[in-house]
CSV table of C-alpha atoms and ligand atoms in Angstrom, one decimal:
chain,number,residue,atom,x,y,z
A,755,UNK,CA,200.3,174.0,112.8
A,756,UNK,CA,198.2,171.4,114.6
A,757,UNK,CA,194.5,170.7,115.2
A,758,UNK,CA,191.9,171.5,117.8
A,759,UNK,CA,188.4,170.2,118.5
A,760,UNK,CA,185.7,172.8,117.8
A,761,UNK,CA,182.5,170.8,118.0
A,762,UNK,CA,180.9,167.5,118.7
A,763,UNK,CA,177.7,165.6,118.0
A,764,UNK,CA,176.3,162.1,118.5
A,765,UNK,CA,173.4,159.9,117.7
A,766,UNK,CA,171.8,156.8,119.3
A,767,UNK,CA,169.1,154.7,117.6
A,768,UNK,CA,165.6,155.0,119.0
A,769,UNK,CA,165.4,151.4,120.2
A,770,UNK,CA,167.0,150.8,123.7
A,771,UNK,CA,167.4,147.1,124.6
A,772,UNK,CA,167.5,146.6,128.4
A,773,UNK,CA,169.3,143.8,130.2
A,774,UNK,CA,165.9,142.6,131.3
A,775,UNK,CA,164.7,142.3,127.7
A,776,UNK,CA,167.9,140.3,126.9
A,777,UNK,CA,166.9,137.8,129.5
A,778,UNK,CA,164.1,136.6,127.1
A,779,UNK,CA,166.6,136.3,124.2
A,780,UNK,CA,169.5,134.4,125.9
A,781,UNK,CA,170.3,132.6,129.1
A,782,UNK,CA,171.5,135.7,131.0
A,783,UNK,CA,170.5,138.0,133.8
A,784,UNK,CA,170.4,141.7,134.5
A,785,UNK,CA,172.5,141.1,137.6
A,786,UNK,CA,175.2,139.1,135.7
A,787,UNK,CA,175.5,141.8,133.0
A,788,UNK,CA,175.6,144.7,135.5
A,789,UNK,CA,178.1,143.0,137.8
A,790,UNK,CA,180.5,141.9,135.1
A,791,UNK,CA,180.3,144.9,132.8
A,792,UNK,CA,178.3,147.9,134.3
A,793,UNK,CA,176.1,147.8,131.2
A,794,UNK,CA,172.3,148.5,131.8
A,795,UNK,CA,171.1,149.0,128.3
A,796,UNK,CA,172.3,149.4,124.7
A,797,UNK,CA,170.7,150.9,121.6
A,798,UNK,CA,170.0,148.8,118.6
A,799,UNK,CA,169.6,150.3,115.1
A,800,UNK,CA,166.4,149.7,113.1
A,801,UNK,CA,166.6,147.0,110.4
A,802,UNK,CA,166.8,149.6,107.6
A,803,UNK,CA,169.1,152.0,109.6
A,804,UNK,CA,172.7,151.9,108.2
A,805,UNK,CA,176.0,152.9,109.8
A,806,UNK,CA,176.1,155.9,107.4
A,807,UNK,CA,172.6,157.1,108.6
A,808,UNK,CA,173.9,157.2,112.2
A,809,UNK,CA,177.2,158.8,111.1
A,810,UNK,CA,175.3,161.5,109.1
A,811,UNK,CA,173.1,162.3,112.1
A,812,UNK,CA,176.1,162.7,114.5
A,813,UNK,CA,177.9,164.7,111.8
A,814,UNK,CA,174.9,167.0,111.3
A,815,UNK,CA,174.7,167.7,115.1
A,816,UNK,CA,178.4,168.6,115.2
A,817,UNK,CA,178.1,170.8,112.1
A,818,UNK,CA,175.0,172.6,113.6
A,819,UNK,CA,176.8,173.1,116.9
A,820,UNK,CA,179.8,174.7,115.1
A,821,UNK,CA,177.6,176.8,112.7
A,822,UNK,CA,179.2,175.1,109.7
A,823,UNK,CA,178.0,173.5,106.5
A,824,UNK,CA,179.2,170.3,104.9
A,825,UNK,CA,181.0,172.3,102.3
A,826,UNK,CA,183.2,173.8,105.0
A,827,UNK,CA,184.7,170.3,105.7
A,828,UNK,CA,187.8,169.1,103.8
A,829,UNK,CA,187.8,165.5,104.9
A,830,UNK,CA,185.6,162.9,106.5
A,831,UNK,CA,187.6,160.3,108.4
A,832,UNK,CA,185.3,157.6,109.7
A,833,UNK,CA,186.2,154.8,112.1
A,834,UNK,CA,184.0,151.8,111.6
A,835,UNK,CA,184.1,148.0,111.6
A,836,UNK,CA,180.5,147.8,110.2
A,837,UNK,CA,180.6,149.7,106.9
A,838,UNK,CA,177.3,149.9,104.9
A,839,UNK,CA,178.9,147.8,102.2
A,840,UNK,CA,182.3,146.1,101.7
A,841,UNK,CA,183.0,149.1,99.4
A,842,UNK,CA,182.8,152.0,98.8
A,843,UNK,CA,183.9,153.5,102.1
A,844,UNK,CA,181.0,154.6,104.4
A,845,UNK,CA,182.8,158.0,104.7
A,846,UNK,CA,182.0,158.8,101.0
A,847,UNK,CA,178.3,158.3,101.7
A,848,UNK,CA,178.6,160.8,104.6
A,849,UNK,CA,180.5,163.2,102.3
A,850,UNK,CA,177.6,163.1,99.9
A,851,UNK,CA,174.8,163.3,102.4
A,852,UNK,CA,176.2,166.3,104.3
A,853,UNK,CA,176.6,168.2,101.1
A,854,UNK,CA,180.4,168.3,100.5
A,855,UNK,CA,179.9,167.4,96.8
A,856,UNK,CA,183.3,166.6,95.3
A,857,UNK,CA,185.1,168.9,97.7
A,858,UNK,CA,187.8,167.1,99.7
A,859,UNK,CA,187.7,163.4,100.4
A,860,UNK,CA,186.3,160.7,102.6
A,861,UNK,CA,188.0,157.5,103.9
A,862,UNK,CA,187.3,154.8,106.4
A,863,UNK,CA,189.7,153.6,109.1
A,864,UNK,CA,189.4,150.1,110.5
A,865,UNK,CA,190.8,149.6,114.0
A,866,UNK,CA,187.6,148.2,115.7
A,867,UNK,CA,187.2,149.7,119.2
A,868,UNK,CA,190.3,151.9,118.7
A,869,UNK,CA,188.9,153.2,115.4
A,870,UNK,CA,188.1,156.7,116.7
A,871,UNK,CA,191.6,157.2,118.2
A,872,UNK,CA,193.1,156.0,114.9
A,873,UNK,CA,190.8,158.2,112.8
A,874,UNK,CA,191.5,161.2,115.0
A,875,UNK,CA,195.3,160.6,114.6
A,876,UNK,CA,194.9,160.3,110.8
A,877,UNK,CA,192.9,163.6,110.6
A,878,UNK,CA,195.3,165.4,113.0
A,879,UNK,CA,198.3,164.3,110.8
A,880,UNK,CA,196.6,165.5,107.6
A,881,UNK,CA,196.1,168.9,109.3
A,882,UNK,CA,199.7,169.0,110.6
A,883,UNK,CA,201.0,168.2,107.1
A,884,UNK,CA,199.0,171.2,105.8
A,885,UNK,CA,197.0,169.1,103.4
A,886,UNK,CA,193.5,170.0,104.9
A,887,UNK,CA,192.2,172.7,107.2
A,888,UNK,CA,189.1,171.1,108.7
A,889,UNK,CA,188.0,167.5,109.2
A,890,UNK,CA,184.9,165.6,110.5
A,891,UNK,CA,186.2,162.7,112.5
A,892,UNK,CA,183.5,160.1,113.1
A,893,UNK,CA,183.1,156.8,114.9
A,894,UNK,CA,180.0,154.9,113.8
A,895,UNK,CA,178.9,151.3,114.2
A,896,UNK,CA,176.0,149.0,113.6
A,897,UNK,CA,177.7,146.3,115.7
A,898,UNK,CA,174.4,144.5,116.3
A,899,UNK,CA,174.8,143.1,112.8
A,900,UNK,CA,178.0,141.3,113.7
A,901,UNK,CA,176.6,139.6,116.8
A,902,UNK,CA,175.5,136.0,117.1
A,903,UNK,CA,172.3,136.6,119.1
A,904,UNK,CA,172.5,133.0,120.5
A,905,UNK,CA,176.0,133.6,122.1
A,906,UNK,CA,175.4,135.1,125.5
A,907,UNK,CA,179.2,135.7,126.0
A,908,UNK,CA,179.2,138.4,123.3
A,909,UNK,CA,175.7,139.6,122.4
A,910,UNK,CA,175.1,141.3,125.8
A,911,UNK,CA,178.2,143.5,125.5
A,912,UNK,CA,177.7,145.6,122.3
A,913,UNK,CA,175.4,148.3,120.9
A,914,UNK,CA,175.0,150.7,118.0
A,915,UNK,CA,175.5,154.4,117.6
A,916,UNK,CA,177.7,157.2,116.3
A,917,UNK,CA,179.7,160.2,117.5
A,918,UNK,CA,181.5,162.9,115.6
A,919,UNK,CA,183.9,165.7,116.3
A,920,UNK,CA,185.1,168.6,114.0
A,921,UNK,CA,188.7,169.5,114.2
A,922,UNK,CA,190.4,172.4,112.5
A,923,UNK,CA,193.9,173.9,112.0
A,924,UNK,CA,195.2,176.2,114.7
A,925,UNK,CA,198.5,177.9,115.2
A,926,UNK,CA,197.9,178.2,119.0
A,927,UNK,CA,200.3,175.6,120.4
A,928,UNK,CA,198.7,175.6,123.8
A,929,UNK,CA,195.3,174.1,122.7
A,930,UNK,CA,194.2,171.2,120.6
A,931,UNK,CA,195.4,167.7,120.0
A,932,UNK,CA,198.7,167.6,121.9
A,933,UNK,CA,199.7,164.1,120.9
A,934,UNK,CA,198.3,160.8,119.7
A,935,UNK,CA,199.8,157.3,120.3
A,936,UNK,CA,198.9,154.3,118.2
A,937,UNK,CA,199.8,150.6,118.6
A,938,UNK,CA,198.9,147.2,117.4
A,939,UNK,CA,200.0,143.6,117.9
A,940,UNK,CA,198.8,141.3,115.1
A,941,UNK,CA,199.9,138.2,116.9
A,942,UNK,CA,196.8,138.6,119.2
A,943,UNK,CA,194.4,139.0,116.3
A,944,UNK,CA,192.5,135.8,117.1
A,945,UNK,CA,191.4,136.6,120.7
A,946,UNK,CA,188.9,139.1,119.4
A,947,UNK,CA,187.7,138.9,115.8
A,948,UNK,CA,184.9,137.8,113.5
A,949,UNK,CA,184.8,134.3,112.1
A,950,UNK,CA,184.3,135.6,108.5
A,951,UNK,CA,185.1,138.3,106.0
A,952,UNK,CA,184.8,139.3,102.4
A,953,UNK,CA,188.3,138.1,101.6
A,954,UNK,CA,187.8,134.6,103.2
A,955,UNK,CA,184.3,133.3,103.8
A,956,UNK,CA,182.4,135.8,101.7
A,957,UNK,CA,180.3,136.6,104.8
A,958,UNK,CA,180.8,139.3,107.4
A,959,UNK,CA,181.0,136.6,110.1
A,960,UNK,CA,180.1,137.0,113.8
A,961,UNK,CA,182.1,138.3,116.8
A,962,UNK,CA,184.1,135.7,118.7
A,963,UNK,CA,186.1,136.6,121.8
A,964,UNK,CA,188.2,135.1,124.5
A,965,UNK,CA,186.8,137.4,127.2
A,966,UNK,CA,189.3,136.9,129.9
A,967,UNK,CA,192.3,137.3,127.6
A,968,UNK,CA,190.8,140.4,126.1
A,969,UNK,CA,190.2,141.8,129.6
A,970,UNK,CA,193.8,141.1,130.7
A,971,UNK,CA,195.3,142.8,127.6
A,972,UNK,CA,192.9,145.7,127.8
A,973,UNK,CA,193.9,146.6,131.3
A,974,UNK,CA,197.6,146.4,130.7
A,975,UNK,CA,197.7,147.9,127.2
A,976,UNK,CA,195.5,150.9,128.1
A,977,UNK,CA,197.5,151.6,131.2
A,978,UNK,CA,200.7,151.4,129.2
A,979,UNK,CA,199.5,153.8,126.5
A,980,UNK,CA,198.1,156.2,129.2
A,981,UNK,CA,201.6,156.3,130.8
A,982,UNK,CA,203.2,156.9,127.4
A,983,UNK,CA,200.9,159.9,126.6
A,984,UNK,CA,201.5,161.4,130.1
A,985,UNK,CA,205.3,161.0,129.7
A,986,UNK,CA,205.4,162.3,126.2
A,987,UNK,CA,203.7,165.5,127.4
A,988,UNK,CA,205.7,165.7,130.6
A,989,UNK,CA,202.6,165.7,132.8
A,990,UNK,CA,201.1,163.4,135.5
A,991,UNK,CA,197.6,161.9,135.9
A,992,UNK,CA,196.9,164.7,138.4
A,993,UNK,CA,196.9,167.2,135.5
A,994,UNK,CA,194.1,165.4,133.6
A,995,UNK,CA,190.6,167.0,133.9
A,996,UNK,CA,188.7,164.2,132.1
A,997,UNK,CA,189.5,160.6,131.2
A,998,UNK,CA,187.3,159.6,128.3
A,999,UNK,CA,188.0,155.9,127.9
A,1000,UNK,CA,186.7,153.4,125.4
A,1001,UNK,CA,183.4,152.3,127.0
A,1002,UNK,CA,183.7,148.5,126.8
A,1003,UNK,CA,183.3,147.5,130.4
A,1004,UNK,CA,183.1,149.4,133.7
A,1005,UNK,CA,185.5,147.0,135.3
A,1006,UNK,CA,188.2,147.6,132.7
A,1007,UNK,CA,187.7,151.4,133.0
A,1008,UNK,CA,187.9,151.2,136.9
A,1009,UNK,CA,191.1,149.2,136.7
A,1010,UNK,CA,192.8,151.7,134.4
A,1011,UNK,CA,191.6,154.6,136.5
A,1012,UNK,CA,192.8,152.9,139.7
A,1013,UNK,CA,196.3,152.4,138.1
A,1014,UNK,CA,196.3,156.1,137.3
A,1015,UNK,CA,195.0,157.0,140.8
A,1016,UNK,CA,192.3,159.0,139.0
A,1017,UNK,CA,189.1,159.7,141.1
A,1018,UNK,CA,185.7,158.6,139.5
A,1019,UNK,CA,184.6,162.2,139.2
A,1020,UNK,CA,187.2,162.7,136.5
A,1021,UNK,CA,185.9,159.9,134.3
A,1022,UNK,CA,183.2,160.3,131.6
A,1023,UNK,CA,181.2,157.1,131.9
A,1024,UNK,CA,178.5,156.2,129.4
A,1025,UNK,CA,178.9,152.4,129.1
A,1026,UNK,CA,175.8,151.8,131.3
A,1027,UNK,CA,173.6,153.5,128.7
A,1028,UNK,CA,175.3,152.6,125.4
A,1029,UNK,CA,177.1,149.3,126.0
A,1030,UNK,CA,180.2,148.8,123.9
A,1031,UNK,CA,179.7,150.7,120.6
A,1032,UNK,CA,183.2,150.0,119.3
A,1033,UNK,CA,184.6,153.0,117.3
A,1034,UNK,CA,181.6,155.1,118.3
A,1035,UNK,CA,182.2,154.7,122.0
A,1036,UNK,CA,184.7,157.5,122.7
A,1037,UNK,CA,183.1,160.2,120.4
A,1038,UNK,CA,179.7,159.3,121.9
A,1039,UNK,CA,181.0,159.8,125.5
A,1040,UNK,CA,183.0,162.9,124.4
A,1041,UNK,CA,180.0,164.5,122.7
A,1042,UNK,CA,177.8,163.7,125.7
A,1043,UNK,CA,180.2,165.5,128.0
A,1044,UNK,CA,180.9,168.4,125.5
A,1045,UNK,CA,177.2,169.1,124.9
A,1046,UNK,CA,176.1,168.9,128.6
A,1047,UNK,CA,178.8,171.4,129.5
A,1048,UNK,CA,181.1,169.1,131.6
A,1049,UNK,CA,184.0,169.6,129.2
A,1050,UNK,CA,185.1,173.2,129.3
A,1051,UNK,CA,187.6,175.5,127.6
A,1052,UNK,CA,191.2,174.7,128.7
A,1053,UNK,CA,190.3,171.3,130.1
A,1054,UNK,CA,192.9,168.6,129.6
A,1055,UNK,CA,191.4,165.4,128.2
A,1056,UNK,CA,192.9,162.0,127.8
A,1057,UNK,CA,191.2,159.5,125.5
A,1058,UNK,CA,192.3,155.8,125.4
A,1059,UNK,CA,191.0,152.6,123.7
A,1060,UNK,CA,191.8,149.0,122.9
A,1061,UNK,CA,190.1,146.8,120.4
A,1062,UNK,CA,190.5,143.8,118.1
A,1063,UNK,CA,193.8,143.5,116.3
A,1064,UNK,CA,194.8,144.0,119.0
A,1065,UNK,CA,194.9,147.7,118.4
A,1066,UNK,CA,195.2,150.3,121.2
A,1067,UNK,CA,195.9,154.0,121.4
A,1068,UNK,CA,195.5,157.3,123.3
A,1069,UNK,CA,195.0,161.0,122.5
A,1070,UNK,CA,195.8,163.9,124.8
A,1071,UNK,CA,193.8,167.0,124.0
A,1072,UNK,CA,193.6,170.6,125.5
A,1073,UNK,CA,190.2,172.0,124.8
B,1480,ACO,N1,175.1,135.8,131.2
B,1480,ACO,C1,175.3,134.9,132.2
B,1480,ACO,N2,176.3,134.1,132.3
B,1480,ACO,C2,177.3,134.3,131.4
B,1480,ACO,C3,177.2,135.2,130.4
B,1480,ACO,C4,176.0,136.0,130.3
B,1480,ACO,N3,175.9,137.0,129.3
B,1480,ACO,N4,178.3,135.2,129.6
B,1480,ACO,C5,179.1,134.2,130.2
B,1480,ACO,N5,178.5,133.7,131.2
B,1480,ACO,C6,178.9,132.6,132.1
B,1480,ACO,C7,180.0,131.8,131.5
B,1480,ACO,O1,179.4,130.8,130.7
B,1480,ACO,C8,180.7,131.2,132.8
B,1480,ACO,O2,179.9,130.2,133.3
B,1480,ACO,P1,180.6,128.8,133.9
B,1480,ACO,O3,181.4,129.3,135.0
B,1480,ACO,O4,179.4,128.0,134.2
B,1480,ACO,O5,181.4,128.3,132.7
B,1480,ACO,C9,180.6,132.3,133.8
B,1480,ACO,O6,179.6,133.2,133.3
B,1480,ACO,C10,181.9,133.1,133.9
B,1480,ACO,O7,182.4,133.4,132.6
B,1480,ACO,P2,183.7,134.2,132.4
B,1480,ACO,O8,184.0,134.3,130.9
B,1480,ACO,O9,184.8,133.6,133.3
B,1480,ACO,O10,183.3,135.6,133.0
B,1480,ACO,P3,184.2,136.9,133.2
B,1480,ACO,O11,184.2,137.2,134.7
B,1480,ACO,O12,185.5,136.8,132.6
B,1480,ACO,O13,183.3,138.0,132.5
B,1480,ACO,C11,183.4,139.2,130.4
B,1480,ACO,C12,183.1,137.9,131.1
B,1480,ACO,C13,182.4,140.2,131.0
B,1480,ACO,C14,183.2,139.0,128.9
B,1480,ACO,C15,184.8,139.7,130.8
B,1480,ACO,O14,185.8,138.6,130.5
B,1480,ACO,C16,185.2,140.9,130.0
B,1480,ACO,O15,184.7,141.9,130.3
B,1480,ACO,N6,186.1,140.8,129.0
B,1480,ACO,C17,186.5,141.9,128.2
B,1480,ACO,C18,185.7,141.7,127.0
B,1480,ACO,C19,185.4,143.0,126.3
B,1480,ACO,O16,185.2,144.1,126.9
B,1480,ACO,N7,185.3,142.9,125.0
B,1480,ACO,C20,184.9,144.0,124.2
B,1480,ACO,C21,185.8,144.2,123.1
B,1480,ACO,S1,187.4,144.6,123.6
B,1480,ACO,C22,187.4,146.1,124.2
B,1480,ACO,O17,186.5,146.8,123.8
B,1480,ACO,C23,188.3,146.5,125.2
């Protein structure tokens, strides 16, 4: 028994903030942001729009596309770094709002930009263990709340949004989630982090980052985990139909693809429109490609991410 993806949905807040608009907030330029990151705009949630609101909208789209109701779901596994509240988990708000009642359970997973890969792996393993049959796996972030809008080195990079997939148990060994690979290295926790938290400063803090160190680790760790996933499945990069990378920075994505010798036509790229939406980035990109028909039955998909922790991971999936 393992799991396969049967549907996907996503949501972006109404407000799109262009690089040009950012020029009036901090000392930056459209040209600098495009050249260094590939980002053209990012979406910013409304003041009263919470992470759970975005997660519910992505979940509802995935449910509608699958022809399912909330009560058909056994577990909500939600990757987020920006929960509505310190507790309870944002996933239980989603459980309530999509109409699951007290059926099944909801839990959050915290692995920052690798959050979706971690959440997918957790859900896949619950299904493999026979404990649940169907899960909503969500990545949702209101990352704009963690930004210091006076710090041009970080505030231009991130955005808000949510993406969701539904996975369900299958006995067909040829489709579905073929493998997931998770890693972390806590010794690197300070190169990308917030300067606060409920257990220390009693605040959420703001994002701080050593950009060049993060860049260096991102390229090497994501290449490593891609190689690990290919080797574990006895395939080569040539066999991949779509690379769906964490959408942090086009230069990081290009470097990983170059190491894999993967042509640009095989990469789903949304970073220009969304910026880095942390845990939401991969499901947002996946849902975009799933719903516009790029991703087709039998396609072999490789997802990979790296984020604060450092955490990193990959998932190989046959649709
Ligand atoms: N606008 C204009 N100038 C800026 C900006 C900005 N927004 N930010 C920094 N600069 C300036 C710097 O102050 C510096 O100026 P100086 O030379 O006068 O001191 C100059 O630009 C170069 O700064 P660097 O930090 O060397 O620029 P770099 O080429 O490394 O690019 C960047 C910075 C884009 C952050 C890059 O390091 C990067 O992409 N790192 C990865 C970060 C990332 O993606 N983090 C997301 C989370 S992790 C993940 O998701 C994988």
